[in-house]
Structures are given as structure tokens and as C-alpha cells.
Tab-separated table of C-alpha atoms in Angstrom:
chain	number	residue	atom	x	y	z
A	116	MET	CA	210.471	175.638	151.696
A	117	TYR	CA	211.495	175.026	148.113
A	118	ILE	CA	212.522	178.310	146.649
A	119	GLN	CA	215.587	178.576	148.851
A	120	LYS	CA	216.798	175.238	147.502
A	121	TYR	CA	216.531	176.398	143.889
A	122	ALA	CA	218.098	179.770	144.665
A	123	VAL	CA	221.049	178.179	146.468
A	124	THR	CA	221.788	175.390	143.985
A	125	ARG	CA	221.440	177.415	140.800
A	126	ARG	CA	224.691	178.288	139.026
A	127	SER	CA	225.323	180.432	135.973
A	128	VAL	CA	226.254	177.792	133.401
A	129	ARG	CA	228.364	178.438	130.297
A	130	ARG	CA	228.596	174.931	128.789
A	131	TYR	CA	225.488	173.030	127.712
A	132	LYS	CA	224.598	169.583	126.410
A	133	LYS	CA	222.909	169.661	123.025
A	134	GLU	CA	219.997	167.604	124.379
A	135	ASP	CA	216.617	169.108	123.440
A	136	ILE	CA	214.136	170.648	125.857
A	137	PRO	CA	210.544	169.398	125.750
A	138	LEU	CA	208.286	172.233	124.677
A	139	ASN	CA	206.104	171.713	127.743
A	140	ASP	CA	209.022	172.480	130.025
A	141	LEU	CA	209.806	175.668	128.146
A	142	MET	CA	206.156	176.673	128.347
A	143	TYR	CA	206.083	176.069	132.106
A	144	ILE	CA	209.090	178.335	132.568
A	145	LEU	CA	207.722	181.135	130.397
A	146	ASP	CA	204.317	180.789	132.003
A	147	VAL	CA	205.866	181.426	135.419
A	148	ALA	CA	207.771	184.394	134.004
A	149	ARG	CA	204.687	186.066	132.556
A	150	TYR	CA	203.107	186.272	136.014
A	151	ALA	CA	205.808	188.600	137.286
A	152	PRO	CA	204.527	192.014	138.354
A	153	SER	CA	205.472	194.990	136.178
A	154	GLY	CA	205.161	198.763	136.216
A	155	GLY	CA	201.505	199.567	135.514
A	156	ASN	CA	201.043	195.844	134.718
A	157	ARG	CA	202.343	196.699	131.239
A	158	GLN	CA	204.212	193.361	130.955
A	159	PRO	CA	206.884	195.008	128.783
A	160	TRP	CA	208.507	191.717	127.736
A	161	ARG	CA	208.566	189.538	124.660
A	162	PHE	CA	210.381	186.232	124.217
A	163	LEU	CA	211.992	185.012	121.025
A	164	LEU	CA	212.955	181.342	121.152
A	165	VAL	CA	215.848	180.509	118.856
A	166	SER	CA	216.816	176.893	118.282
A	167	SER	CA	217.861	176.898	114.618
A	168	PRO	CA	221.585	175.982	114.408
A	169	GLU	CA	222.136	178.559	111.647
A	170	LYS	CA	220.582	181.385	113.646
A	171	LYS	CA	222.460	180.398	116.799
A	172	LYS	CA	225.727	180.365	114.830
A	173	GLU	CA	224.982	183.811	113.462
A	174	ILE	CA	224.184	185.142	116.944
A	175	ARG	CA	227.386	183.634	118.332
A	176	GLU	CA	229.531	185.173	115.609
A	177	ILE	CA	228.104	188.632	116.162
A	178	CYS	CA	228.377	188.396	119.946
A	179	GLU	CA	231.960	187.099	119.887
A	180	GLU	CA	232.958	189.997	117.651
A	181	ILE	CA	231.353	192.409	120.138
A	182	GLU	CA	233.045	190.627	123.038
A	183	ARG	CA	236.504	190.766	121.468
A	184	LYS	CA	236.182	194.530	121.234
A	185	PHE	CA	234.773	194.739	124.752
A	186	TYR	CA	237.577	192.717	126.321
A	187	ASN	CA	240.155	194.918	124.611
A	188	ARG	CA	238.886	197.965	126.506
A	189	ALA	CA	237.450	196.369	129.659
A	190	PRO	CA	238.822	197.284	133.127
A	191	ARG	CA	241.629	194.951	134.209
A	192	GLU	CA	239.675	194.125	137.377
A	193	PHE	CA	236.831	192.737	135.289
A	194	VAL	CA	239.050	190.781	132.915
A	195	GLU	CA	240.874	189.171	135.845
A	196	TRP	CA	237.644	188.264	137.599
A	197	ALA	CA	236.304	186.831	134.327
A	198	ALA	CA	239.426	184.745	133.724
A	199	SER	CA	239.133	183.337	137.250
A	200	ARG	CA	235.631	182.121	136.315
A	201	ASN	CA	236.780	180.848	132.903
A	202	ILE	CA	234.914	183.617	131.115
A	203	THR	CA	236.444	184.985	127.925
A	204	TRP	CA	235.212	186.511	124.679
A	205	ARG	CA	234.287	183.019	123.516
A	206	LYS	CA	230.574	182.256	123.970
A	207	PRO	CA	230.105	178.549	123.194
A	208	HIS	CA	226.789	178.520	125.062
A	209	LEU	CA	225.268	180.488	122.190
A	210	THR	CA	225.573	177.493	119.865
A	211	GLU	CA	225.639	174.586	122.361
A	212	ALA	CA	222.449	175.292	124.276
A	213	PRO	CA	219.427	173.736	122.545
A	214	VAL	CA	217.423	176.941	122.938
A	215	LEU	CA	218.293	180.595	123.333
A	216	ILE	CA	215.602	182.728	124.930
A	217	LEU	CA	216.055	186.246	123.610
A	218	VAL	CA	214.338	188.600	126.038
A	219	PHE	CA	213.153	191.924	124.654
A	220	GLY	CA	211.931	194.887	126.687
A	221	ARG	CA	209.522	197.529	125.478
A	222	ARG	CA	211.084	200.928	125.923
A	223	GLY	CA	209.117	203.743	127.457
A	224	THR	CA	206.668	201.813	129.602
A	225	PRO	CA	206.987	202.652	133.325
A	226	TYR	CA	210.043	201.028	134.892
A	227	TRP	CA	210.467	198.783	131.864
A	228	ILE	CA	214.052	197.705	132.518
A	229	GLU	CA	213.308	197.043	136.179
A	230	SER	CA	210.185	195.065	135.265
A	231	VAL	CA	211.937	192.925	132.661
A	232	TRP	CA	214.728	191.975	135.043
A	233	LEU	CA	212.401	191.208	137.939
A	234	MET	CA	210.618	188.856	135.537
A	235	ILE	CA	213.968	187.253	134.656
A	236	GLY	CA	214.372	186.394	138.350
A	237	TYR	CA	211.117	184.437	138.119
A	238	LEU	CA	212.257	182.781	134.893
A	239	LEU	CA	215.611	181.582	136.252
A	240	LEU	CA	214.036	180.027	139.338
A	241	ALA	CA	211.395	178.243	137.270
A	242	ALA	CA	214.105	176.861	134.956
A	243	GLU	CA	216.081	175.610	137.957
A	244	GLU	CA	212.937	173.980	139.358
A	245	LYS	CA	212.523	172.117	136.051
A	246	GLY	CA	216.159	170.970	136.130
A	247	TYR	CA	217.544	173.302	133.471
A	248	ALA	CA	220.638	175.432	133.631
A	249	THR	CA	220.608	179.047	132.504
A	250	LEU	CA	222.773	182.098	132.097
A	251	THR	CA	221.861	185.730	131.614
A	252	TYR	CA	224.208	186.804	128.859
A	253	THR	CA	223.983	190.427	127.741
A	254	PRO	CA	226.357	191.551	124.998
A	255	SER	CA	227.514	195.148	125.343
A	256	ASP	CA	225.808	196.016	122.044
A	257	THR	CA	222.320	194.720	121.292
A	258	ARG	CA	221.083	196.730	118.291
A	259	TRP	CA	221.982	193.950	115.824
A	260	ALA	CA	219.136	191.857	117.221
A	261	ASN	CA	216.538	194.318	115.914
A	262	SER	CA	217.760	193.992	112.338
A	263	MET	CA	218.490	190.259	112.482
A	264	PHE	CA	214.953	189.454	113.628
A	265	ASN	CA	212.981	192.429	112.286
A	266	VAL	CA	212.161	193.543	115.799
A	267	PRO	CA	210.240	196.832	116.069
A	268	GLU	CA	212.329	199.784	117.257
A	269	GLU	CA	210.438	200.113	120.539
A	270	TYR	CA	211.711	196.713	121.688
A	271	ARG	CA	215.293	196.260	122.820
A	272	LEU	CA	217.179	193.055	123.490
A	273	GLN	CA	217.749	192.924	127.229
A	274	THR	CA	219.500	189.584	127.518
A	275	ILE	CA	220.019	186.200	125.897
A	276	ILE	CA	219.240	183.249	128.155
A	277	PRO	CA	220.728	179.964	126.934
A	278	ILE	CA	218.796	177.125	128.521
A	279	GLY	CA	219.486	173.394	128.631
A	280	LYS	CA	221.088	170.594	130.581
A	281	PRO	CA	224.436	171.692	132.043
A	282	ASP	CA	227.675	170.279	130.680
A	283	GLU	CA	229.779	171.707	133.477
A	284	ALA	CA	229.421	172.044	137.253
A	285	PRO	CA	230.649	175.532	138.134
A	286	SER	CA	232.017	176.001	141.625
A	287	ASP	CA	230.120	178.162	144.105
A	288	PRO	CA	231.166	181.761	143.397
A	289	GLY	CA	230.159	182.679	146.963
A	290	ARG	CA	227.777	185.264	148.359
A	291	LEU	CA	228.127	187.944	151.004
A	292	PRO	CA	226.694	186.839	154.365
A	293	LEU	CA	223.409	188.398	155.472
A	294	LYS	CA	225.137	190.338	158.239
A	295	GLU	CA	227.098	192.293	155.616
A	296	ILE	CA	224.124	193.247	153.483
A	297	VAL	CA	221.208	193.726	155.901
A	298	PHE	CA	220.936	196.824	158.080
A	299	VAL	CA	218.250	197.651	160.637
A	300	GLU	CA	216.660	201.097	161.037
A	301	GLU	CA	219.972	202.822	160.180
A	302	TRP	CA	222.570	202.283	157.466
A	303	GLY	CA	225.473	200.256	158.881
A	304	ASN	CA	223.474	199.017	161.877
A	305	LYS	CA	223.942	195.282	161.437
A	306	LEU	CA	221.148	192.941	162.327
A	307	ILE	CA	223.565	190.201	163.210
A	308	GLN	CA	226.657	191.405	165.048
B	264	MET	CA	205.912	172.302	140.632
B	265	TYR	CA	205.636	174.988	143.265
B	266	ILE	CA	207.038	178.148	141.799
B	267	GLN	CA	204.194	178.508	139.325
B	268	LYS	CA	201.735	178.461	142.215
B	269	TYR	CA	203.504	181.314	143.987
B	270	ALA	CA	203.925	183.286	140.773
B	271	VAL	CA	200.247	182.934	139.871
B	272	THR	CA	198.747	183.662	143.291
B	273	ARG	CA	200.944	186.608	144.218
B	274	ARG	CA	199.292	190.035	144.037
B	275	SER	CA	200.749	193.487	144.527
B	276	VAL	CA	199.192	194.471	147.858
B	277	ARG	CA	198.659	198.041	149.043
B	278	ARG	CA	196.915	197.483	152.396
B	279	TYR	CA	198.590	195.571	155.222
B	280	LYS	CA	197.722	194.282	158.679
B	281	LYS	CA	199.965	195.673	161.384
B	282	GLU	CA	200.792	192.143	162.565
B	283	ASP	CA	204.549	191.654	163.062
B	284	ILE	CA	206.759	189.388	160.963
B	285	PRO	CA	208.937	186.871	162.805
B	286	LEU	CA	212.574	187.720	162.186
B	287	ASN	CA	213.233	184.179	160.968
B	288	ASP	CA	210.776	184.631	158.132
B	289	LEU	CA	212.391	187.883	157.073
B	290	MET	CA	215.789	186.217	157.180
B	291	TYR	CA	214.570	183.343	155.007
B	292	ILE	CA	213.319	185.780	152.402
B	293	LEU	CA	216.503	187.864	152.347
B	294	ASP	CA	218.601	184.713	152.330
B	295	VAL	CA	216.868	183.567	149.146
B	296	ALA	CA	217.376	187.019	147.637
B	297	ARG	CA	221.114	187.120	148.291
B	298	TYR	CA	221.606	183.993	146.157
B	299	ALA	CA	220.427	185.750	143.015
B	300	PRO	CA	223.065	185.992	140.282
B	301	SER	CA	224.518	189.425	139.545
B	302	GLY	CA	226.856	191.065	137.044
B	303	GLY	CA	230.359	189.912	137.906
B	304	ASN	CA	228.860	188.385	141.082
B	305	ARG	CA	229.177	191.854	142.601
B	306	GLN	CA	225.927	191.485	144.578
B	307	PRO	CA	225.257	195.225	144.286
B	308	TRP	CA	222.429	195.240	146.832
B	309	ARG	CA	221.954	196.297	150.430
B	310	PHE	CA	218.776	195.987	152.502
B	311	LEU	CA	217.626	198.449	155.140
B	312	LEU	CA	214.797	197.113	157.285
B	313	VAL	CA	212.622	199.857	158.714
B	314	SER	CA	210.004	199.024	161.324
B	315	SER	CA	210.086	202.090	163.595
B	316	PRO	CA	206.691	203.837	163.402
B	317	GLU	CA	208.384	207.269	163.437
B	318	LYS	CA	210.674	206.410	160.524
B	319	LYS	CA	207.829	204.852	158.541
B	320	LYS	CA	205.725	207.969	159.106
B	321	GLU	CA	208.575	210.175	157.928
B	322	ILE	CA	209.047	208.010	154.799
B	323	ARG	CA	205.332	208.104	154.057
B	324	GLU	CA	205.166	211.891	154.362
B	325	ILE	CA	208.086	212.404	152.007
B	326	CYS	CA	206.772	209.884	149.479
B	327	GLU	CA	203.231	211.278	149.482
B	328	GLU	CA	204.612	214.744	148.834
B	329	ILE	CA	206.583	213.356	145.867
B	330	GLU	CA	203.530	211.465	144.649
B	331	ARG	CA	201.243	214.495	144.793
B	332	LYS	CA	203.653	216.311	142.492
B	333	PHE	CA	204.004	213.270	140.251
B	334	TYR	CA	200.249	212.776	139.840
B	335	ASN	CA	199.848	216.430	138.910
B	336	ARG	CA	202.052	215.964	135.847
B	337	ALA	CA	201.536	212.247	135.074
B	338	PRO	CA	200.047	211.131	131.722
B	339	ARG	CA	196.268	210.828	131.871
B	340	GLU	CA	196.559	207.212	130.699
B	341	PHE	CA	198.590	206.348	133.800
B	342	VAL	CA	196.339	208.218	136.213
B	343	GLU	CA	193.261	206.462	134.813
B	344	TRP	CA	194.891	203.049	135.013
B	345	ALA	CA	196.001	203.824	138.574
B	346	ALA	CA	192.511	204.938	139.619
B	347	SER	CA	191.060	201.717	138.194
B	348	ARG	CA	193.407	199.815	140.540
B	349	ASN	CA	192.661	202.121	143.489
B	350	ILE	CA	196.120	203.625	143.321
B	351	THR	CA	196.462	207.295	144.235
B	352	TRP	CA	199.104	209.555	145.746
B	353	ARG	CA	198.212	208.116	149.158
B	354	LYS	CA	200.616	205.398	150.289
B	355	PRO	CA	199.143	203.857	153.451
B	356	HIS	CA	201.269	200.740	153.012
B	357	LEU	CA	204.299	202.810	154.053
B	358	THR	CA	202.977	203.081	157.606
B	359	GLU	CA	200.701	200.029	157.823
B	360	ALA	CA	203.132	197.297	156.819
B	361	PRO	CA	205.093	196.048	159.842
B	362	VAL	CA	208.370	196.231	157.910
B	363	LEU	CA	209.599	198.233	154.944
B	364	ILE	CA	212.515	196.687	153.078
B	365	LEU	CA	214.438	199.539	151.492
B	366	VAL	CA	216.492	198.087	148.653
B	367	PHE	CA	219.612	199.987	147.656
B	368	GLY	CA	221.716	199.367	144.560
B	369	ARG	CA	225.408	200.140	144.213
B	370	ARG	CA	225.929	202.369	141.207
B	371	GLY	CA	228.684	201.603	138.749
B	372	THR	CA	228.996	197.856	139.174
B	373	PRO	CA	228.263	195.916	135.951
B	374	TYR	CA	224.544	195.762	135.186
B	375	TRP	CA	223.745	196.958	138.695
B	376	ILE	CA	220.121	197.971	138.072
B	377	GLU	CA	219.422	194.756	136.173
B	378	SER	CA	221.039	192.685	138.940
B	379	VAL	CA	219.126	194.387	141.744
B	380	TRP	CA	215.780	193.848	140.032
B	381	LEU	CA	216.470	190.227	139.134
B	382	MET	CA	217.185	189.730	142.844
B	383	ILE	CA	213.867	191.407	143.686
B	384	GLY	CA	212.151	188.704	141.613
B	385	TYR	CA	213.698	186.109	143.916
B	386	LEU	CA	212.681	188.120	146.986
B	387	LEU	CA	209.013	188.484	146.001
B	388	LEU	CA	208.625	184.764	145.308
B	389	ALA	CA	210.263	183.838	148.623
B	390	ALA	CA	207.935	186.236	150.473
B	391	GLU	CA	204.927	184.691	148.741
B	392	GLU	CA	206.146	181.210	149.672
B	393	LYS	CA	206.278	182.309	153.337
B	394	GLY	CA	202.756	183.714	153.128
B	395	TYR	CA	203.600	187.421	153.043
B	396	ALA	CA	202.287	190.045	150.710
B	397	THR	CA	204.590	192.542	149.057
B	398	LEU	CA	204.686	195.511	146.730
B	399	THR	CA	207.529	197.100	144.845
B	400	TYR	CA	206.963	200.767	145.438
B	401	THR	CA	209.425	203.175	143.804
B	402	PRO	CA	208.846	206.884	144.341
B	403	SER	CA	209.849	209.037	141.384
B	404	ASP	CA	212.515	210.754	143.495
B	405	THR	CA	214.756	208.694	145.778
B	406	ARG	CA	217.601	211.021	146.801
B	407	TRP	CA	215.970	211.826	150.154
B	408	ALA	CA	216.731	208.300	151.333
B	409	ASN	CA	220.466	208.948	151.221
B	410	SER	CA	220.212	211.873	153.609
B	411	MET	CA	217.537	210.365	155.850
B	412	PHE	CA	219.607	207.240	156.507
B	413	ASN	CA	223.156	208.513	155.912
B	414	VAL	CA	223.534	206.218	152.936
B	415	PRO	CA	226.819	206.574	151.006
B	416	GLU	CA	226.489	208.359	147.652
B	417	GLU	CA	227.342	205.242	145.633
B	418	TYR	CA	224.170	203.535	146.832
B	419	ARG	CA	220.786	204.523	145.456
B	420	LEU	CA	217.349	203.555	146.681
B	421	GLN	CA	215.873	201.273	144.035
B	422	THR	CA	212.579	200.432	145.666
B	423	ILE	CA	210.692	200.163	148.929
B	424	ILE	CA	209.102	196.779	149.580
B	425	PRO	CA	206.403	196.825	152.268
B	426	ILE	CA	205.965	193.306	153.572
B	427	GLY	CA	203.344	191.802	155.842
B	428	LYS	CA	200.012	190.032	155.991
B	429	PRO	CA	197.597	191.417	153.391
B	430	ASP	CA	194.580	193.453	154.483
B	431	GLU	CA	193.000	193.410	151.031
B	432	ALA	CA	192.520	190.835	148.279
B	433	PRO	CA	193.247	192.603	145.007
B	434	SER	CA	191.547	191.224	141.928
B	435	ASP	CA	193.617	189.541	139.229
B	436	PRO	CA	194.970	192.343	137.006
B	437	GLY	CA	195.383	189.816	134.194
B	438	ARG	CA	198.356	188.810	132.068
B	439	LEU	CA	198.873	188.514	128.327
B	440	PRO	CA	198.554	184.906	127.130
B	441	LEU	CA	201.756	183.094	126.127
B	442	LYS	CA	200.751	183.137	122.471
B	443	GLU	CA	200.938	186.936	122.476
B	444	ILE	CA	204.375	187.198	124.048
B	445	VAL	CA	206.345	184.185	122.789
B	446	PHE	CA	207.736	184.060	119.253
B	447	VAL	CA	209.675	181.246	117.594
B	448	GLU	CA	212.745	181.781	115.392
B	449	GLU	CA	211.291	185.022	113.981
B	450	TRP	CA	209.600	188.034	115.559
B	451	GLY	CA	205.843	187.681	115.236
B	452	ASN	CA	205.975	183.950	114.503
B	453	LYS	CA	203.628	182.704	117.196
B	454	LEU	CA	204.320	179.428	118.881
B	455	ILE	CA	200.675	178.849	119.512
B	456	GLN	CA	198.393	179.874	116.636
């Protein structure tokens, strides 16, 4: 059983080596992603691969500006949790990672947000299988991406996935045990006592 | 590379054999799912496993009533697509599958819908790896689940995943080729010409 191994070892990584990714590896990962099921099989996703240093710098500047504003009004609980994981308004992964995968969703197709994110689950596991670290980074405002890249109005940026070799080894953030999250026949009826 | 194989061979299955699922297999699949990343690591998901024939019958009756109403007002385009895939208001999988995994999301945590559906991507691949068929079935109304199972208001049913051995072999619904969905540096700039 392999998938468990990739699910368990994967970490959300925020520092990347600049080392390039062979195109074949990227294609493998996106090829896995495109097989995800979607509402009405509408496949409401498009991928924009950004590796140009100038474009990455521009994206980082815009996102850090958005993040500074966000952190100023974010709930204290969130800011404290973020600080404990070394997360701040600074987003070095947006320039360090060799490639940013901008994931766009097509509004209005059935269950489009749900479909796009299910597909992202496929994508992250395939990246881990190929030995690449990832992060799903979603700035609180995403409209800028439409004008920066001339993206049609019906598509919306859903997340930016930096991908590359990790330059940090984040600690295990922990997960709730199965007995806390799985109920049987009735809510609260734990499978494992 | 294994994940591609599971991604490519998986089909959304709507007819199931009644054959039971060993608990260990279910636990493997949910254990993979719980390792999915989530906004602020809040893990905003809970699983309710339903295998009682009475409860499954009750769920099916409610869902088919919702579906009959939905199909009466659904866009013709959807109804035609559905018919071409043998999908109607009838939901036999809700009583035929040995287990229904009701997936609930906790409203209000950061990116809770996105997180729940990313996790579902993990879950479907793990089920495929273990040789089980699945479907993500989301009725257009889900409030009934809170009263049927005494689920706290902050949790909302996100989908019902029937799981079991397939009793049909759906044809390949097809996917867009990579060259149609992957752009490089600029929207519309195809990687593969």
C-alpha cells in the first residue's frame, strides 16, 4: 500500500531549492490530476505554469501586499497558530520555487469549487510520489490574477501551488486520531472506544 | 509510479455488490484521508459510516425525493448529459453499497469546503488502491442529515460516498488532453502545440 506512505510523509513546505523540475515530472503530476472526477465530468480546471523570475517576483509582491493587509485584520487565534508554524505575511516560496502552478476554476459548472479541490488532492499526492514538495497557497484576494495573465472572467484563481525540492523539513503538525473523527451509524458513536 | 494507475482506472460507480467491506480496509482508507492538509491544519472533517439497511433506506428515500424535484427544474443540458451516463433521480447505490461514508465539513474554519474536498481526493485514491469503487454523491439539499443523525449545526453534509465492490463497469467518460488544460507563462500559451 503506497498511497498511505505519501499521505503520511507529505508536509506543506514553505521554503524551496531553486533546482529545476524536469518537464516530464511536471507532466506526470498534471496528468494524474486531470483524471480526477468532477461534477458532470466538466473538468473545470486549468493550469498556468509560471517559472519566469520576473513573473514570480510580481506575483510575490502582489500577494505579500494582500497578506500584510490580511494579517492586520486576521483573528488573533489564526495569527498565533501561523506564527507557531513560522507563517507570516512573507511568501518566499513564490519566488524560490522553480515553478508555480496557478490553478484556475471555471465558475458556474456543477460543484466547480469542490471538483477543483478534489483534483488538487490528486495533484499533491502525485507530486509527493515524484519526490516534490508542495503547498496550497491561496491569497485572500485573487482577482489580480485575471488581469495579470489575461484570464477570462469565468475562470478564478483557486490556489497557487509552488512545487520543487524542499529546503526545509517541517515538523509533523499532527492529525486527529481516527477515533475522534469517525462515527458509526450515529453522530458521536465512536468506532474505536 | 502507482498513483497514476489508480487515478486513470478509477470510475465513478453507481451500482454496487452487497458484499461487506472488512473494517481494516475502511480504516486504511480513512487513515489516508485524515492526513490530507487543511486550512490552518483544522482538519474540518468528520465521517459517519452508515451500514444499517434501515438507515440506508431512509437516506435513499429522502435523496430520491430531493432528486425528483431537482431533475424537474434542472437545465436540459445537465439532464441530457446525465441520461447519457445512465444517471437519473434513482439512487440505488444508497441502499446497495455495503457502507455509505457521510462526509461532514465544519463551517467557518479557514477554507473548510476546499479542505474537505482536497481530503476527498485522498480518500478516493486510497479506496481505489484497496480495490473499492466509490462515488461522490451530493444531493442538492443536505440539511436533513443534521436532523436525521443529530449532527451539530456547525457541521454540514458535504457528500455521501458509497463504497464497495462495483457491480457495473462504466465506460471511460474521457478527459481533456493536457495540451488543452495546461498553459505556460501566459493564459492560452499551450505547452504542447
